[in-house]
Short mmCIF file of C-alpha atoms in Angstrom, two decimals:
data_model
loop_
_atom_site.label_atom_id
_atom_site.label_comp_id
_atom_site.label_asym_id
_atom_site.label_seq_id
_atom_site.Cartn_x
_atom_site.Cartn_y
_atom_site.Cartn_z
CA UNK Y 1 -31.40 -52.88 -29.01
CA UNK Y 2 -29.97 -55.70 -26.90
CA UNK Y 3 -29.07 -54.92 -23.30
CA UNK Y 4 -27.37 -56.98 -20.62
CA UNK Y 5 -27.47 -55.39 -17.18
CA UNK Y 6 -25.59 -56.86 -14.19
CA UNK Y 7 -25.96 -60.28 -15.79
CA UNK Y 8 -24.67 -63.17 -13.68
CA UNK Y 9 -24.87 -66.90 -14.18
CA UNK Y 10 -23.59 -69.72 -11.99
CA UNK Y 11 -23.21 -73.40 -12.76
CA UNK Y 12 -22.99 -74.96 -9.33
CA UNK Y 13 -20.32 -73.06 -7.45
CA UNK Y 14 -18.70 -71.74 -10.64
CA UNK Y 15 -19.60 -68.19 -11.67
CA UNK Y 16 -19.48 -68.05 -15.47
CA UNK Y 17 -20.96 -64.55 -15.94
CA UNK Y 18 -20.21 -61.94 -13.30
CA UNK Y 19 -22.25 -58.70 -13.15
CA UNK Y 20 -21.81 -58.23 -16.90
CA UNK Y 21 -23.02 -55.03 -18.58
CA UNK Y 22 -23.20 -54.73 -22.36
CA UNK Y 23 -25.34 -52.80 -24.85
CA UNK Y 24 -25.64 -53.86 -28.51
CA UNK Y 25 -27.24 -51.35 -30.87
CA UNK Y 26 -28.87 -52.03 -34.25
CA UNK Y 27 -26.18 -52.42 -36.89
CA UNK Y 28 -23.47 -53.47 -34.43
CA UNK Y 29 -21.55 -56.44 -35.78
CA UNK Y 30 -19.68 -57.85 -32.83
CA UNK Y 31 -16.80 -60.29 -32.66
CA UNK Y 32 -17.31 -61.94 -29.29
CA UNK Y 33 -13.93 -63.30 -28.29
CA UNK Y 34 -12.31 -64.88 -25.23
CA UNK Y 35 -10.72 -68.10 -24.10
CA UNK Y 36 -12.63 -71.29 -23.32
CA UNK Y 37 -14.70 -70.73 -20.20
CA UNK Y 38 -14.75 -66.95 -20.60
CA UNK Y 39 -18.56 -66.97 -20.84
CA UNK Y 40 -19.21 -66.44 -24.54
CA UNK Y 41 -21.61 -69.33 -25.11
CA UNK Y 42 -23.33 -68.76 -21.77
CA UNK Y 43 -23.95 -65.12 -22.70
CA UNK Y 44 -25.51 -66.22 -25.98
CA UNK Y 45 -27.67 -68.85 -24.27
CA UNK Y 46 -28.96 -66.22 -21.82
CA UNK Y 47 -29.81 -63.96 -24.76
CA UNK Y 48 -31.77 -66.83 -26.34
CA UNK Y 49 -33.71 -67.35 -23.11
CA UNK Y 50 -32.35 -70.84 -22.50
CA UNK Y 51 -30.94 -70.17 -19.02
CA UNK Y 52 -32.27 -68.75 -15.78
CA UNK Y 53 -29.93 -65.96 -14.68
CA UNK Y 54 -29.47 -63.07 -12.29
CA UNK Y 55 -29.72 -59.53 -13.63
CA UNK Y 56 -31.53 -58.43 -16.76
CA UNK Y 57 -31.47 -59.23 -20.47
CA UNK Y 58 -33.72 -57.39 -22.91
CA UNK Y 59 -34.17 -57.49 -26.67
CA UNK Y 60 -36.03 -54.44 -27.92
CA UNK Y 61 -37.42 -54.03 -24.42
CA UNK Y 62 -38.57 -57.63 -24.06
CA UNK Y 63 -37.21 -60.36 -21.83
CA UNK Y 64 -36.02 -63.49 -23.66
CA UNK Y 65 -37.39 -65.57 -20.78
CA UNK Y 66 -40.84 -63.98 -20.52
CA UNK Y 67 -41.35 -63.32 -24.24
CA UNK Y 68 -39.17 -66.01 -25.78
CA UNK Y 69 -41.29 -66.80 -28.83
CA UNK Y 70 -41.53 -63.16 -29.86
CA UNK Y 71 -37.84 -62.49 -29.20
CA UNK Y 72 -36.62 -65.53 -31.12
CA UNK Y 73 -38.79 -64.65 -34.10
CA UNK Y 74 -36.32 -61.88 -34.87
CA UNK Y 75 -33.09 -63.82 -34.21
CA UNK Y 76 -31.20 -66.31 -36.37
CA UNK Y 77 -28.85 -68.61 -34.49
CA UNK Y 78 -26.15 -71.10 -35.43
CA UNK Y 79 -25.01 -73.11 -32.37
CA UNK Y 80 -21.47 -74.29 -31.71
CA UNK Y 81 -22.61 -77.89 -31.33
CA UNK Y 82 -25.32 -79.33 -33.63
CA UNK Y 83 -28.37 -80.77 -31.87
CA UNK Y 84 -28.88 -84.57 -32.09
CA UNK Y 85 -31.93 -84.36 -34.35
CA UNK Y 86 -33.12 -87.64 -35.82
CA UNK Y 87 -35.57 -86.23 -38.36
CA UNK Y 88 -34.72 -86.24 -42.09
CA UNK Y 89 -33.12 -83.12 -43.52
CA UNK Y 90 -36.03 -82.31 -45.85
CA UNK Y 91 -38.51 -82.41 -42.96
CA UNK Y 92 -36.12 -80.32 -40.83
CA UNK Y 93 -36.06 -77.57 -43.47
CA UNK Y 94 -39.87 -77.60 -43.73
CA UNK Y 95 -40.32 -77.56 -39.95
CA UNK Y 96 -37.79 -74.78 -39.39
CA UNK Y 97 -39.37 -72.65 -42.10
CA UNK Y 98 -42.86 -73.16 -40.70
CA UNK Y 99 -42.08 -72.14 -37.12
CA UNK Y 100 -40.24 -68.96 -38.13
CA UNK Y 101 -42.41 -67.83 -41.04
CA UNK Y 102 -39.75 -68.44 -43.67
CA UNK Y 103 -39.58 -70.37 -46.93
CA UNK Y 104 -37.88 -73.77 -46.94
CA UNK Y 105 -36.94 -73.19 -50.60
CA UNK Y 106 -34.83 -70.19 -49.54
CA UNK Y 107 -33.11 -72.30 -46.91
CA UNK Y 108 -32.47 -75.06 -49.42
CA UNK Y 109 -31.02 -72.57 -51.90
CA UNK Y 110 -28.52 -71.36 -49.32
CA UNK Y 111 -27.68 -74.96 -48.46
CA UNK Y 112 -26.99 -75.69 -52.12
CA UNK Y 113 -24.88 -72.54 -52.34
CA UNK Y 114 -22.81 -73.87 -49.43
CA UNK Y 115 -22.21 -77.07 -51.37
CA UNK Y 116 -24.88 -79.43 -50.03
CA UNK Y 117 -26.31 -82.07 -52.34
CA UNK Y 118 -29.91 -81.73 -51.14
CA UNK Y 119 -31.22 -84.55 -53.31
CA UNK Y 120 -28.70 -86.91 -51.75
CA UNK Y 121 -29.28 -85.94 -48.10
CA UNK Y 122 -32.97 -84.95 -48.07
CA UNK Y 123 -34.16 -88.27 -46.65
CA UNK Y 124 -31.20 -88.86 -44.36
CA UNK Y 125 -31.51 -88.18 -40.61
CA UNK Y 126 -29.72 -84.99 -39.59
CA UNK Y 127 -27.86 -86.81 -36.81
CA UNK Y 128 -26.28 -89.23 -39.32
CA UNK Y 129 -24.60 -86.50 -41.39
CA UNK Y 130 -20.98 -85.39 -41.23
CA UNK Y 131 -19.98 -82.43 -39.09
CA UNK Y 132 -19.55 -80.23 -42.15
CA UNK Y 133 -22.96 -81.15 -43.56
CA UNK Y 134 -24.65 -80.43 -40.23
CA UNK Y 135 -22.96 -77.04 -39.99
CA UNK Y 136 -24.02 -76.10 -43.52
CA UNK Y 137 -27.63 -77.07 -42.78
CA UNK Y 138 -27.71 -75.00 -39.59
CA UNK Y 139 -26.24 -72.02 -41.44
CA UNK Y 140 -28.76 -72.45 -44.27
CA UNK Y 141 -31.66 -72.48 -41.80
CA UNK Y 142 -30.35 -69.41 -39.98
CA UNK Y 143 -29.49 -67.38 -43.08
CA UNK Y 144 -32.74 -68.35 -44.82
CA UNK Y 145 -34.80 -66.61 -42.13
CA UNK Y 146 -36.03 -63.00 -42.36
CA UNK Y 147 -34.36 -62.07 -39.06
CA UNK Y 148 -32.46 -58.83 -38.46
CA UNK Y 149 -30.20 -60.24 -35.74
CA UNK Y 150 -27.75 -63.02 -36.54
CA UNK Y 151 -25.94 -64.92 -33.79
CA UNK Y 152 -23.26 -67.46 -34.65
CA UNK Y 153 -21.21 -69.50 -32.18
CA UNK Y 154 -17.98 -70.63 -33.89
CA UNK Y 155 -19.66 -70.53 -37.33
CA UNK Y 156 -16.68 -71.76 -39.38
CA UNK Y 157 -16.27 -74.96 -37.36
CA UNK Y 158 -16.16 -78.05 -39.63
CA UNK Y 159 -16.38 -75.97 -42.82
CA UNK Y 160 -13.99 -76.48 -45.72
CA UNK Y 161 -12.32 -73.40 -47.29
CA UNK Y 162 -14.87 -73.11 -50.10
CA UNK Y 163 -17.80 -73.25 -47.69
CA UNK Y 164 -16.13 -70.68 -45.43
CA UNK Y 165 -15.84 -68.33 -48.40
CA UNK Y 166 -19.55 -68.76 -49.15
CA UNK Y 167 -20.35 -68.08 -45.48
CA UNK Y 168 -18.29 -64.89 -45.60
CA UNK Y 169 -20.16 -63.90 -48.77
CA UNK Y 170 -23.55 -64.57 -47.16
CA UNK Y 171 -22.68 -62.49 -44.13
CA UNK Y 172 -21.16 -59.79 -46.29
CA UNK Y 173 -24.55 -59.45 -48.00
CA UNK Y 174 -26.11 -58.67 -44.60
CA UNK Y 175 -23.83 -55.97 -43.24
CA UNK Y 176 -26.87 -53.88 -42.28
CA UNK Y 177 -27.92 -56.60 -39.81
CA UNK Y 178 -27.00 -56.85 -36.14
CA UNK Y 179 -24.49 -59.67 -35.65
CA UNK Y 180 -22.86 -61.44 -32.74
CA UNK Y 181 -20.13 -63.79 -33.92
CA UNK Y 182 -18.42 -65.84 -31.24
CA UNK Y 183 -15.04 -67.09 -32.40
CA UNK Y 184 -11.61 -68.12 -31.18
CA UNK Y 185 -10.19 -66.67 -34.40
CA UNK Y 186 -10.59 -62.90 -34.54
CA UNK Y 187 -8.70 -62.82 -37.83
CA UNK Y 188 -11.44 -64.92 -39.47
CA UNK Y 189 -14.28 -62.56 -38.61
CA UNK Y 190 -12.39 -59.24 -38.55
CA UNK Y 191 -13.64 -58.31 -42.01
CA UNK Y 192 -17.25 -58.82 -40.93
CA UNK Y 193 -17.37 -56.82 -37.70
CA UNK Y 194 -17.29 -53.21 -36.56
CA UNK Y 195 -16.87 -53.93 -32.85
CA UNK Y 196 -14.81 -56.34 -30.75
CA UNK Y 197 -15.99 -57.46 -27.30
CA UNK Y 198 -13.69 -59.67 -25.24
CA UNK Y 199 -14.83 -61.63 -22.21
CA UNK Y 200 -12.66 -62.95 -19.42
CA UNK Y 201 -14.01 -64.75 -16.37
CA UNK Y 202 -17.51 -63.59 -17.15
CA UNK Y 203 -16.73 -59.89 -17.48
CA UNK Y 204 -16.23 -57.55 -20.43
CA UNK Y 205 -12.52 -56.69 -20.48
CA UNK Y 206 -12.41 -55.09 -23.94
CA UNK Y 207 -15.05 -53.25 -25.96
CA UNK Y 208 -13.59 -51.54 -29.02
CA UNK Y 209 -14.93 -50.11 -32.23
CA UNK Y 210 -12.96 -51.13 -35.31
CA UNK Y 211 -12.66 -49.72 -38.78
CA UNK Y 212 -15.67 -50.64 -40.89
CA UNK Y 213 -14.01 -50.46 -44.29
CA UNK Y 214 -12.88 -53.96 -45.23
CA UNK Y 215 -14.73 -56.08 -47.74
CA UNK Y 216 -15.68 -59.48 -46.29
CA UNK Y 217 -16.31 -60.82 -49.78
CA UNK Y 218 -12.80 -59.89 -50.99
CA UNK Y 219 -10.76 -62.57 -52.71
CA UNK Y 220 -7.02 -62.73 -53.05
CA UNK Y 221 -5.41 -64.02 -56.23
CA UNK Y 222 -2.88 -66.60 -55.11
CA UNK Y 223 0.17 -68.04 -56.85
CA UNK Y 224 2.43 -70.61 -55.18
CA UNK Y 225 5.68 -72.01 -56.56
CA UNK Y 226 7.21 -75.15 -55.05
CA UNK Y 227 10.53 -76.92 -55.59
CA UNK Y 228 9.02 -80.17 -56.77
CA UNK Y 229 5.64 -81.85 -57.15
CA UNK Y 230 4.45 -83.23 -53.82
CA UNK Y 231 1.35 -85.37 -53.23
CA UNK Y 232 0.64 -84.19 -49.67
CA UNK Y 233 1.00 -80.54 -50.65
CA UNK Y 234 -1.19 -81.09 -53.71
CA UNK Y 235 -3.99 -82.64 -51.66
CA UNK Y 236 -3.92 -79.82 -49.10
CA UNK Y 237 -3.91 -76.83 -51.46
CA UNK Y 238 -6.47 -78.46 -53.75
CA UNK Y 239 -8.88 -78.32 -50.82
CA UNK Y 240 -8.39 -74.55 -50.89
CA UNK Y 241 -9.41 -74.44 -54.56
CA UNK Y 242 -5.95 -74.00 -56.07
CA UNK Y 243 -5.03 -75.82 -59.28
CA UNK Y 244 -1.61 -76.84 -60.65
CA UNK Y 245 0.10 -76.43 -63.98
CA UNK Y 246 1.36 -79.52 -65.83
CA UNK Y 247 4.56 -79.65 -63.80
CA UNK Y 248 2.73 -79.68 -60.48
CA UNK Y 249 5.09 -76.96 -59.22
CA UNK Y 250 2.99 -73.86 -59.95
CA UNK Y 251 -0.37 -73.53 -58.20
CA UNK Y 252 -2.93 -70.78 -58.77
CA UNK Y 253 -6.37 -69.86 -57.49
CA UNK Y 254 -8.03 -67.49 -55.05
CA UNK Y 255 -8.34 -67.30 -51.28
CA UNK Y 256 -11.08 -65.67 -49.21
CA UNK Y 257 -9.79 -62.44 -47.69
CA UNK Y 258 -10.85 -63.34 -44.12
CA UNK Y 259 -9.09 -66.70 -44.54
CA UNK Y 260 -5.67 -65.33 -45.46
CA UNK Y 261 -4.06 -65.89 -42.05
CA UNK Y 262 -5.42 -69.42 -41.76
CA UNK Y 263 -4.10 -70.11 -45.28
CA UNK Y 264 -0.64 -68.74 -44.50
CA UNK Y 265 -0.59 -70.73 -41.28
CA UNK Y 266 -1.31 -73.89 -43.26
CA UNK Y 267 1.57 -73.10 -45.64
CA UNK Y 268 4.09 -73.04 -42.78
CA UNK Y 269 3.85 -76.85 -42.78
CA UNK Y 270 5.47 -76.78 -46.23
CA UNK Y 271 8.07 -74.04 -45.64
CA UNK Y 272 10.87 -76.27 -46.89
CA UNK Y 273 9.02 -76.95 -50.14
CA UNK Y 274 7.90 -73.42 -51.01
CA UNK Y 275 9.88 -71.18 -53.34
CA UNK Y 276 7.47 -68.26 -53.73
CA UNK Y 277 4.11 -67.04 -52.40
CA UNK Y 278 2.18 -64.22 -54.03
CA UNK Y 279 -1.16 -62.89 -52.77
CA UNK Y 280 -2.93 -59.90 -54.29
CA UNK Y 281 -6.41 -58.46 -54.02
CA UNK Y 282 -8.21 -59.61 -57.17
CA UNK Y 283 -9.78 -56.18 -57.70
CA UNK Y 284 -6.34 -54.54 -57.60
CA UNK Y 285 -4.93 -57.21 -59.90
CA UNK Y 286 -7.67 -56.50 -62.44
CA UNK Y 287 -7.16 -52.72 -62.39
#
């Protein structure tokens, strides 16, 4: 049980959280939404015990400030911005596993699943990696831990479509966990959550239960037909895992269910080139 009671936080004269009350029960999977400055990241940082605040925060009856080591032992966290760590990736995995009682091999396996070439980056400093590589490493460390609470702040940032699908799969395998997923894109995480909490000016302005029936691991069979072969179009849809026929005018593949709106939004750039779009749940297509 996670409880926020009359939680307030100021930065100088700016009040970021304002007498906020919120209770998160085991098994709640929350989409934490709101505009920039609404207080999402500050709420998460208070939960992790990083900030001094007014009011109360408790995790299973313990204060994240007074009992931070014990509280964090049961929480996996992926930050919005990667820390500027200069240590090599291999040492980072070993260190992270040691301090949280996990296995660095499990973390490495998740990293490989996300598409990391661990042999190539093992000796490279974390800070020197690309944004996508850093994000995959942070996800691998978080998901490789035996924690029952998962907190992710903009988890799909810097991830390519294939890596996002793997992330959705990983989270879909942990639907019995408590989750807090902060995102600007509700449509991306809608298939993962059973509750939506919206913040505005440091207060909860929406707290709704949502249907818990969608499959976050669902894939949509996709077929696109275009008027003529086009190099820019080809490069873009290839990044989504689609492949062409010999003519370059018929493209087929699959799209992650939670990514469908992002995919359709991308296609609007090529509206004049498209002749036909067909998306169908792969399970339905096979039946």
